[in-house]
Coordinates of N, CA and C in Angstrom, one line a residue:
M1 N 13.9 -4.2 1.7 CA 12.9 -3.2 1.4 C 11.8 -3.8 0.5
I2 N 10.6 -3.2 0.5 CA 9.5 -3.6 -0.2 C 9.5 -2.9 -1.6
D3 N 9.2 -3.7 -2.6 CA 9.2 -3.2 -4.0 C 8.0 -2.2 -4.1
K4 N 8.4 -0.9 -4.4 CA 7.4 0.2 -4.4 C 6.4 0.0 -5.6
K5 N 6.9 -0.8 -6.6 CA 6.1 -0.9 -7.8 C 5.1 -2.1 -7.7
M6 N 5.2 -2.8 -6.6 CA 4.4 -4.0 -6.4 C 2.9 -3.6 -6.3
E7 N 2.0 -4.4 -6.9 CA 0.6 -4.1 -6.8 C 0.2 -4.3 -5.3
K8 N -0.7 -3.5 -4.9 CA -1.2 -3.5 -3.5 C -1.9 -4.9 -3.2
L9 N -1.6 -5.4 -2.0 CA -2.2 -6.7 -1.6 C -3.5 -6.4 -0.8
N10 N -4.5 -7.2 -1.0 CA -5.7 -7.1 -0.2 C -5.5 -8.1 1.0
V11 N -5.4 -7.5 2.2 CA -5.1 -8.4 3.3 C -6.3 -8.3 4.3
L12 N -6.8 -9.5 4.7 CA -7.9 -9.6 5.7 C -7.2 -9.9 7.0
Y13 N -7.2 -9.0 8.0 CA -6.6 -9.2 9.3 C -7.7 -9.6 10.3
I14 N -7.4 -10.6 11.1 CA -8.4 -11.1 12.1 C -7.9 -10.7 13.4
C15 N -8.6 -9.9 14.1 CA -8.3 -9.5 15.5 C -9.3 -10.0 16.5
H16 N -8.9 -10.8 17.5 CA -9.9 -11.5 18.3 C -10.5 -10.6 19.4
T17 N -10.0 -9.4 19.6 CA -10.5 -8.6 20.7 C -10.9 -7.2 20.2
A18 N -11.9 -6.6 20.8 CA -12.4 -5.3 20.6 C -11.7 -4.3 21.5
H19 N -10.9 -4.8 22.4 CA -10.2 -3.9 23.4 C -8.9 -3.4 22.8
L20 N -8.4 -2.3 23.3 CA -7.1 -1.8 22.8 C -6.0 -2.3 23.7
G21 N -5.7 -3.6 23.6 CA -4.6 -4.2 24.3 C -3.4 -4.3 23.3
G22 N -2.4 -5.0 23.7 CA -1.2 -5.1 22.9 C -1.4 -5.7 21.5
A23 N -2.3 -6.7 21.4 CA -2.5 -7.3 20.1 C -3.1 -6.4 19.1
A24 N -4.2 -5.7 19.5 CA -4.8 -4.7 18.6 C -4.0 -3.5 18.3
L25 N -3.2 -3.0 19.3 CA -2.4 -1.9 19.0 C -1.2 -2.2 18.1
S26 N -0.6 -3.4 18.3 CA 0.4 -3.9 17.5 C -0.1 -4.1 16.0
L27 N -1.3 -4.7 15.9 CA -1.9 -4.9 14.6 C -2.0 -3.5 13.9
H28 N -2.5 -2.5 14.6 CA -2.7 -1.2 14.0 C -1.3 -0.6 13.5
N29 N -0.3 -0.8 14.4 CA 1.0 -0.3 13.9 C 1.5 -1.1 12.7
M30 N 1.3 -2.4 12.7 CA 1.7 -3.2 11.5 C 1.0 -2.7 10.3
I31 N -0.3 -2.5 10.3 CA -1.0 -2.1 9.2 C -0.5 -0.7 8.7
H32 N -0.2 0.2 9.7 CA 0.3 1.5 9.4 C 1.6 1.4 8.7
S33 N 2.5 0.5 9.1 CA 3.8 0.3 8.5 C 3.8 -0.2 7.1
M34 N 2.7 -0.9 6.7 CA 2.6 -1.5 5.4 C 1.6 -0.7 4.5
R35 N 1.2 0.5 4.9 CA 0.1 1.2 4.3 C 0.2 1.4 2.8
D36 N 1.5 1.6 2.4 CA 1.7 1.9 1.0 C 1.6 0.6 0.1
N37 N 1.5 -0.6 0.7 CA 1.6 -1.8 -0.1 C 0.4 -2.7 0.1
I38 N -0.5 -2.3 1.0 CA -1.7 -3.2 1.3 C -3.0 -2.4 1.2
V39 N -4.1 -3.1 1.0 CA -5.4 -2.6 1.3 C -6.0 -3.4 2.4
P40 N -5.9 -2.9 3.6 CA -6.3 -3.7 4.8 C -7.8 -3.7 5.1
I41 N -8.3 -4.9 5.5 CA -9.6 -5.0 6.1 C -9.5 -5.8 7.4
V42 N -10.1 -5.3 8.4 CA -10.0 -6.0 9.7 C -11.3 -6.6 10.2
L43 N -11.2 -7.9 10.5 CA -12.4 -8.6 11.1 C -12.3 -8.5 12.6
L44 N -13.3 -8.0 13.2 CA -13.4 -7.9 14.7 C -14.7 -8.6 15.2
P45 N -14.6 -9.2 16.4 CA -15.8 -9.9 16.9 C -16.9 -9.0 17.4
Q46 N -16.6 -7.7 17.6 CA -17.6 -6.8 18.0 C -17.0 -5.4 18.0
K47 N -17.9 -4.4 18.1 CA -17.4 -3.0 18.1 C -16.8 -2.6 19.4
G48 N -16.0 -1.6 19.5 CA -15.3 -1.2 20.7 C -14.2 -0.3 20.4
P49 N -13.3 -0.1 21.4 CA -12.2 0.9 21.2 C -11.3 0.5 20.0
A50 N -11.1 -0.8 19.7 CA -10.2 -1.2 18.6 C -10.9 -0.8 17.3
Y51 N -12.2 -1.0 17.2 CA -13.0 -0.7 16.0 C -12.9 0.8 15.8
E52 N -13.0 1.6 16.8 CA -12.9 3.1 16.7 C -11.6 3.5 16.2
L53 N -10.5 2.9 16.7 CA -9.1 3.2 16.3 C -8.9 2.9 14.8
F54 N -9.3 1.7 14.4 CA -9.1 1.4 13.0 C -10.0 2.3 12.1
T55 N -11.2 2.4 12.4 CA -12.1 3.2 11.5 C -11.7 4.7 11.4
K56 N -11.2 5.2 12.6 CA -10.7 6.6 12.6 C -9.6 6.8 11.7
N57 N -8.8 5.7 11.5 CA -7.7 5.8 10.6 C -8.0 5.2 9.2
N58 N -9.2 5.3 8.8 CA -9.7 4.9 7.5 C -9.4 3.4 7.1
I59 N -9.4 2.6 8.1 CA -9.2 1.1 7.9 C -10.6 0.5 8.0
R60 N -10.9 -0.2 6.9 CA -12.3 -0.8 6.9 C -12.3 -2.0 7.9
C61 N -13.5 -2.1 8.6 CA -13.7 -3.2 9.5 C -14.9 -3.9 9.2
I62 N -14.9 -5.2 9.4 CA -16.1 -6.1 9.3 C -16.3 -6.6 10.7
V63 N -17.5 -6.5 11.2 CA -17.7 -6.9 12.6 C -18.7 -8.1 12.6
H64 N -18.2 -9.2 13.1 CA -19.0 -10.4 13.2 C -18.5 -11.3 14.3
H65 N -19.3 -11.8 15.1 CA -18.9 -12.7 16.2 C -18.3 -14.0 15.7
F66 N -17.2 -14.4 16.3 CA -16.6 -15.7 16.0 C -16.1 -16.3 17.3
R67 N -15.9 -17.6 17.3 CA -15.6 -18.3 18.6 C -14.1 -18.5 18.6
M68 N -13.5 -18.5 19.9 CA -12.1 -18.7 20.1 C -11.9 -20.2 20.5
N69 N -10.7 -20.6 20.2 CA -10.3 -22.0 20.5 C -9.5 -22.2 21.7
I70 N -10.0 -21.7 22.9 CA -9.3 -21.8 24.1 C -10.2 -22.3 25.3
R71 N -9.6 -22.8 26.3 CA -10.3 -23.2 27.5 C -9.3 -23.1 28.7
E72 N -9.8 -23.0 29.9 CA -8.9 -23.0 31.0 C -8.3 -24.4 31.3
K73 N -7.1 -24.4 31.7 CA -6.4 -25.7 31.8 C -7.0 -26.5 32.9
S74 N -7.6 -25.9 33.9 CA -8.2 -26.6 35.1 C -9.7 -27.0 34.9
N75 N -10.2 -26.8 33.7 CA -11.6 -27.0 33.4 C -11.9 -28.5 33.4
V76 N -12.4 -29.1 34.5 CA -12.6 -30.5 34.6 C -13.9 -30.9 33.8
K77 N -14.7 -30.0 33.4 CA -15.9 -30.3 32.7 C -15.7 -30.4 31.2
H78 N -14.5 -30.2 30.8 CA -14.1 -30.1 29.4 C -14.6 -31.4 28.6
I79 N -14.3 -32.5 29.1 CA -14.7 -33.8 28.4 C -16.2 -33.9 28.2
V80 N -16.9 -33.6 29.2 CA -18.4 -33.7 29.2 C -19.0 -32.7 28.2
K81 N -18.5 -31.5 28.2 CA -19.0 -30.5 27.4 C -18.4 -30.3 26.0
F82 N -17.4 -31.2 25.7 CA -16.6 -31.0 24.5 C -17.5 -31.0 23.2
L83 N -18.3 -32.0 23.0 CA -19.0 -32.1 21.7 C -20.0 -30.9 21.6
P84 N -20.9 -30.6 22.6 CA -21.8 -29.4 22.4 C -21.0 -28.1 22.1
H85 N -19.9 -27.9 22.8 CA -19.1 -26.7 22.6 C -18.5 -26.7 21.2
Y86 N -18.0 -27.8 20.8 CA -17.3 -27.9 19.5 C -18.3 -27.7 18.4
L87 N -19.5 -28.2 18.5 CA -20.6 -28.0 17.5 C -21.0 -26.5 17.5
R88 N -21.1 -25.9 18.6 CA -21.4 -24.5 18.7 C -20.3 -23.6 18.0
D89 N -19.1 -24.0 18.3 CA -18.0 -23.3 17.6 C -18.0 -23.4 16.1
K90 N -18.3 -24.6 15.6 CA -18.3 -24.8 14.2 C -19.5 -24.0 13.6
Y91 N -20.6 -24.0 14.2 CA -21.8 -23.3 13.7 C -21.6 -21.8 13.6
F92 N -21.1 -21.2 14.7 CA -20.9 -19.8 14.7 C -19.8 -19.3 13.8
N93 N -18.7 -20.1 13.7 CA -17.6 -19.8 12.8 C -18.0 -19.9 11.4
L94 N -18.8 -20.9 11.1 CA -19.3 -21.0 9.7 C -20.2 -19.8 9.3
R95 N -21.1 -19.4 10.2 CA -21.9 -18.2 10.0 C -21.0 -17.0 9.7
C96 N -19.9 -16.9 10.5 CA -19.0 -15.8 10.4 C -18.3 -15.8 9.0
V97 N -17.8 -16.9 8.6 CA -17.1 -17.1 7.3 C -18.1 -16.7 6.2
N98 N -19.3 -17.2 6.2 CA -20.3 -16.9 5.2 C -20.6 -15.4 5.2
S99 N -20.7 -14.8 6.3 CA -21.0 -13.3 6.4 C -19.9 -12.5 5.9
V100 N -18.6 -12.9 6.3 CA -17.5 -12.1 5.8 C -17.4 -12.2 4.3
I101 N -17.5 -13.4 3.7 CA -17.5 -13.5 2.3 C -18.5 -12.7 1.6
S102 N -19.7 -12.6 2.2 CA -20.8 -11.8 1.6 C -20.4 -10.3 1.7
E103 N -19.9 -9.9 2.8 CA -19.5 -8.5 2.9 C -18.4 -8.1 2.0
L104 N -17.5 -9.0 1.8 CA -16.4 -8.7 0.9 C -16.9 -8.5 -0.6
N105 N -18.0 -9.1 -0.9 CA -18.7 -8.8 -2.2 C -17.7 -9.0 -3.4
G106 N -17.0 -10.1 -3.4 CA -16.1 -10.4 -4.5 C -14.7 -9.8 -4.5
I107 N -14.4 -9.1 -3.5 CA -13.0 -8.6 -3.3 C -12.0 -9.8 -3.2
K108 N -11.0 -9.8 -4.1 CA -10.0 -10.8 -4.0 C -9.0 -10.6 -2.9
I109 N -9.1 -11.5 -1.9 CA -8.2 -11.4 -0.7 C -6.9 -12.2 -1.0
D110 N -5.8 -11.6 -0.9 CA -4.5 -12.2 -1.1 C -3.9 -12.9 0.1
I111 N -4.1 -12.3 1.3 CA -3.6 -12.9 2.5 C -4.6 -12.8 3.6
V112 N -4.8 -13.8 4.3 CA -5.6 -13.8 5.6 C -4.6 -13.9 6.7
H113 N -4.6 -12.9 7.6 CA -3.6 -12.8 8.7 C -4.3 -13.0 10.0
S114 N -4.0 -14.1 10.7 CA -4.6 -14.4 12.0 C -3.7 -13.7 13.1
N115 N -4.2 -12.8 13.9 CA -3.4 -12.0 14.7 C -3.1 -12.6 16.1
A116 N -3.4 -13.8 16.3 CA -3.2 -14.5 17.6 C -3.4 -16.0 17.4
S117 N -3.0 -16.8 18.4 CA -3.1 -18.2 18.3 C -4.4 -18.7 18.9
V118 N -5.3 -17.8 19.5 CA -6.4 -18.3 20.2 C -7.7 -18.5 19.4
F119 N -7.6 -18.4 18.1 CA -8.7 -18.7 17.2 C -8.2 -19.4 16.0
T120 N -9.1 -20.1 15.3 CA -8.7 -20.9 14.1 C -9.5 -20.5 12.9
I121 N -10.4 -19.5 13.0 CA -11.3 -19.1 11.9 C -10.5 -18.7 10.7
G122 N -9.3 -18.2 10.9 CA -8.4 -17.8 9.8 C -8.1 -18.9 8.8
V123 N -8.0 -20.1 9.3 CA -7.8 -21.3 8.4 C -9.0 -21.4 7.5
D124 N -10.2 -21.4 8.0 CA -11.4 -21.6 7.2 C -11.6 -20.4 6.2
L125 N -11.3 -19.2 6.6 CA -11.4 -18.1 5.7 C -10.4 -18.1 4.6
S126 N -9.2 -18.5 4.9 CA -8.2 -18.5 3.8 C -8.5 -19.6 2.8
K127 N -9.0 -20.7 3.3 CA -9.4 -21.8 2.3 C -10.6 -21.3 1.4
R128 N -11.6 -20.8 2.0 CA -12.8 -20.3 1.3 C -12.4 -19.2 0.3
L129 N -11.5 -18.4 0.7 CA -11.1 -17.2 -0.1 C -9.9 -17.5 -1.1
S130 N -9.4 -18.8 -1.0 CA -8.3 -19.2 -1.8 C -7.1 -18.2 -1.6
A131 N -6.9 -17.9 -0.3 CA -5.8 -16.9 0.0 C -4.7 -17.6 0.8
K132 N -3.5 -16.9 0.8 CA -2.5 -17.4 1.7 C -2.9 -17.1 3.2
H133 N -2.3 -17.9 4.1 CA -2.7 -17.7 5.5 C -1.4 -17.5 6.3
V134 N -1.3 -16.4 7.0 CA -0.2 -16.0 7.9 C -0.7 -16.1 9.3
W135 N 0.0 -16.8 10.2 CA -0.5 -16.9 11.6 C 0.6 -16.2 12.5
H136 N 0.1 -15.2 13.2 CA 0.9 -14.4 14.1 C 0.8 -14.9 15.5
I137 N 1.8 -15.5 16.1 CA 1.7 -16.1 17.4 C 2.3 -15.2 18.4
R138 N 1.4 -14.7 19.3 CA 1.8 -13.7 20.3 C 1.9 -14.2 21.7
E139 N 1.4 -15.4 22.0 CA 1.2 -15.8 23.4 C 1.6 -17.3 23.5
F140 N 1.9 -17.7 24.8 CA 2.2 -19.1 25.0 C 0.9 -19.8 25.3
Q141 N -0.2 -19.1 25.7 CA -1.5 -19.6 26.1 C -1.4 -20.2 27.6
D142 N -0.7 -21.3 27.7 CA -0.6 -22.0 29.0 C 0.2 -21.2 30.0
L143 N 1.4 -20.8 29.6 CA 2.3 -20.2 30.6 C 1.9 -18.8 31.0
D144 N 1.3 -18.0 30.1 CA 0.9 -16.7 30.4 C -0.5 -16.5 30.8
F145 N -1.5 -17.2 30.2 CA -2.9 -17.0 30.5 C -3.6 -18.2 31.1
N146 N -2.8 -19.3 31.4 CA -3.4 -20.5 31.9 C -4.5 -21.1 31.0
F147 N -4.3 -20.9 29.7 CA -5.2 -21.4 28.7 C -4.6 -22.6 28.0
Q148 N -5.4 -23.3 27.3 CA -4.9 -24.3 26.3 C -5.9 -24.4 25.2
P149 N -5.5 -24.9 24.0 CA -6.5 -25.0 22.9 C -7.6 -25.9 23.3
F150 N -8.8 -25.5 22.9 CA -10.0 -26.3 23.2 C -10.0 -27.6 22.5
T151 N -9.5 -27.6 21.3 CA -9.4 -28.9 20.5 C -8.1 -29.6 20.7
G152 N -7.2 -29.1 21.6 CA -6.0 -29.8 21.9 C -4.8 -29.2 21.2
W153 N -3.6 -29.4 21.9 CA -2.4 -28.8 21.3 C -2.0 -29.5 20.0
K154 N -2.2 -30.8 19.9 CA -1.7 -31.5 18.7 C -2.5 -31.0 17.4
R155 N -3.8 -30.8 17.6 CA -4.6 -30.4 16.4 C -4.2 -28.9 16.0
L156 N -4.1 -28.1 17.1 CA -3.8 -26.7 16.8 C -2.5 -26.5 16.1
K157 N -1.5 -27.2 16.7 CA -0.1 -27.1 16.1 C -0.1 -27.6 14.7
K158 N -0.8 -28.6 14.4 CA -0.9 -29.1 13.0 C -1.4 -28.1 12.1
M159 N -2.4 -27.4 12.5 CA -3.0 -26.3 11.7 C -2.0 -25.2 11.5
I160 N -1.3 -24.8 12.6 CA -0.4 -23.7 12.5 C 0.8 -24.0 11.6
Y161 N 1.3 -25.3 11.7 CA 2.4 -25.7 10.9 C 2.1 -25.7 9.4
A162 N 0.9 -25.9 9.1 CA 0.5 -25.9 7.7 C 0.2 -24.6 7.1
S163 N 0.3 -23.5 7.9 CA 0.1 -22.2 7.3 C 1.2 -21.8 6.3
D164 N 0.9 -20.9 5.5 CA 1.9 -20.4 4.5 C 3.1 -19.7 5.2
A165 N 2.8 -19.1 6.3 CA 3.9 -18.5 7.1 C 3.4 -18.4 8.5
V166 N 4.4 -18.5 9.5 CA 4.1 -18.3 10.9 C 5.1 -17.3 11.5
I167 N 4.6 -16.4 12.2 CA 5.5 -15.4 12.8 C 5.3 -15.4 14.4
A168 N 6.3 -15.7 15.1 CA 6.3 -15.6 16.6 C 6.9 -14.2 16.9
I169 N 6.4 -13.6 18.0 CA 6.9 -12.3 18.4 C 8.2 -12.3 19.2
T170 N 8.6 -13.5 19.7 CA 9.9 -13.7 20.4 C 10.4 -15.1 20.1
K171 N 11.7 -15.3 20.4 CA 12.3 -16.6 20.2 C 11.7 -17.6 21.2
S172 N 11.3 -17.1 22.4 CA 10.7 -18.0 23.4 C 9.4 -18.5 22.9
V173 N 8.6 -17.7 22.3 CA 7.3 -18.1 21.8 C 7.5 -19.1 20.6
Y174 N 8.5 -18.8 19.8 CA 8.8 -19.7 18.6 C 9.2 -21.0 19.2
N175 N 10.0 -21.1 20.2 CA 10.4 -22.4 20.7 C 9.3 -23.1 21.4
H176 N 8.5 -22.4 22.1 CA 7.3 -23.0 22.9 C 6.4 -23.7 21.9
W177 N 6.1 -23.1 20.8 CA 5.2 -23.7 19.8 C 6.0 -24.7 18.8
E178 N 7.2 -24.9 19.0 CA 8.0 -25.8 18.2 C 7.9 -25.4 16.7
L179 N 8.1 -24.1 16.4 CA 7.8 -23.6 15.1 C 8.9 -24.0 14.1
N180 N 9.9 -24.7 14.5 CA 10.9 -25.3 13.6 C 10.3 -26.4 12.8
K181 N 9.1 -26.9 13.2 CA 8.4 -27.9 12.5 C 7.4 -27.3 11.5
A182 N 7.3 -26.0 11.5 CA 6.3 -25.3 10.6 C 6.9 -25.2 9.2
R183 N 6.0 -25.0 8.2 CA 6.4 -24.9 6.8 C 7.3 -23.7 6.6
N184 N 7.0 -22.6 7.2 CA 7.7 -21.3 7.0 C 7.6 -20.4 8.2
A185 N 8.5 -20.5 9.1 CA 8.3 -19.8 10.4 C 9.5 -18.9 10.7
Y186 N 9.2 -17.8 11.4 CA 10.2 -16.8 11.8 C 9.8 -16.2 13.2
Y187 N 10.8 -15.7 13.9 CA 10.5 -14.9 15.0 C 10.9 -13.5 14.8
I188 N 10.0 -12.6 14.8 CA 10.1 -11.2 14.4 C 9.4 -10.3 15.5
W189 N 10.1 -9.3 16.0 CA 9.5 -8.4 16.9 C 8.3 -7.7 16.2
D190 N 7.4 -7.2 17.1 CA 6.2 -6.5 16.6 C 6.6 -5.3 15.8
A191 N 5.7 -4.7 15.1 CA 5.9 -3.5 14.3 C 6.4 -2.4 15.3
V192 N 7.5 -1.8 15.0 CA 8.1 -0.8 15.9 C 8.5 0.5 15.1
R193 N 9.0 1.5 15.8 CA 9.3 2.7 15.2 C 10.8 2.8 14.9
S194 N 11.2 3.5 13.9 CA 12.6 3.7 13.6 C 13.3 4.6 14.6
V195 N 14.6 4.7 14.7 CA 15.3 5.5 15.7 C 14.9 7.0 15.5
S196 N 14.8 7.4 14.2 CA 14.4 8.8 14.0 C 13.0 9.1 14.4
D197 N 12.2 8.1 14.7 CA 10.8 8.3 15.1 C 10.6 7.9 16.5
I198 N 11.6 8.2 17.4 CA 11.5 7.6 18.7 C 10.6 8.3 19.6
C199 N 10.2 9.6 19.3 CA 9.3 10.3 20.2 C 7.9 9.7 20.1
L200 N 7.1 9.9 21.1 CA 5.7 9.3 21.1 C 4.8 10.2 20.3
N201 N 4.5 9.8 19.1 CA 3.6 10.5 18.2 C 3.0 9.5 17.3
T202 N 1.7 9.2 17.5 CA 1.1 8.1 16.8 C 0.8 8.5 15.4
N203 N 0.9 9.7 15.0 CA 0.7 10.1 13.6 C 1.9 10.1 12.7
K204 N 3.1 9.7 13.3 CA 4.3 9.7 12.5 C 4.2 8.7 11.4
Q205 N 5.0 8.9 10.4 CA 4.9 8.1 9.1 C 6.0 7.1 8.9
K206 N 6.8 6.8 10.0 CA 8.0 6.0 9.7 C 8.0 4.7 10.5
Y207 N 6.9 4.1 10.7 CA 6.9 2.7 11.2 C 7.5 1.8 10.2
F208 N 8.1 0.7 10.7 CA 8.6 -0.3 9.8 C 8.3 -1.7 10.4
F209 N 8.3 -2.6 9.5 CA 8.0 -4.0 10.0 C 8.9 -4.9 9.1
F210 N 9.6 -5.9 9.8 CA 10.6 -6.7 9.1 C 9.9 -7.9 8.4
L211 N 9.1 -7.6 7.4 CA 8.5 -8.7 6.7 C 8.4 -8.2 5.2
R212 N 8.9 -8.9 4.3 CA 8.9 -8.5 2.9 C 7.8 -9.3 2.1
L213 N 6.9 -8.6 1.5 CA 5.9 -9.2 0.7 C 6.1 -9.1 -0.8
Y214 N 6.1 -10.1 -1.5 CA 6.3 -10.1 -3.0 C 5.0 -10.7 -3.6
Y215 N 4.5 -10.0 -4.6 CA 3.4 -10.5 -5.4 C 3.9 -11.0 -6.8
V216 N 3.9 -12.3 -7.0 CA 4.4 -12.8 -8.3 C 3.4 -13.8 -8.9
K217 N 2.9 -13.5 -10.0 CA 2.0 -14.3 -10.8 C 0.8 -14.8 -9.9
Q218 N 0.2 -13.8 -9.3 CA -1.0 -14.1 -8.5 C -0.8 -14.9 -7.2
K219 N 0.5 -15.1 -6.9 CA 0.8 -15.8 -5.6 C 1.6 -14.9 -4.7
V220 N 1.4 -15.1 -3.4 CA 2.2 -14.3 -2.4 C 3.2 -15.2 -1.8
H221 N 4.4 -14.7 -1.7 CA 5.5 -15.4 -1.1 C 6.1 -14.6 0.0
L222 N 6.2 -15.2 1.2 CA 6.8 -14.5 2.4 C 8.2 -15.0 2.5
L223 N 9.1 -14.0 2.4 CA 10.6 -14.3 2.5 C 11.2 -13.8 3.7
Q224 N 12.3 -14.4 4.1 CA 13.0 -13.9 5.3 C 13.8 -12.7 5.0

């Protein structure tokens, strides 16, 4: 259980899509399940149904375009276009980081939560904000979407392994990313409802999420 006396954590969640797919809906459920212990802020690349869902439920959103770190596996032009694409990614992501910091206007962020493996801007934001970084891995990339990291598997895995915590949504995803090599990794199902809340009612108050957050001497520790 989460310590009810714990000071609320300011968490910056990064959602890569404005659509109401599984990632955005799961993120909304997770935020709902932790509502008594966090002050959530969601970064979205654009407005859309996800923005409307979050704001309707009084969750603050920051909207700013950022680049994703994926490409199609069969993209034979990758080598030729690598450098221009990489420089564009760095430029737009730097603009996003600067804009987010400006909009936060001095708010101390405790955790930056990257809600998928397809972008890396969470790493830059956590460093600039001196915050812990949690990476939520929801996809295989290659096996499910025929994608692979634009900057390569080795570089992305190195970044993921260095996170303060990594959460895979299934054991298969955990194994695929070799998260046994990460500093602090778990496989935990997405935020779900309790047995007593089994009926479909999105306004119910009994979501739960198997992650315990402790705030000790200005540092956040994620425990199993």
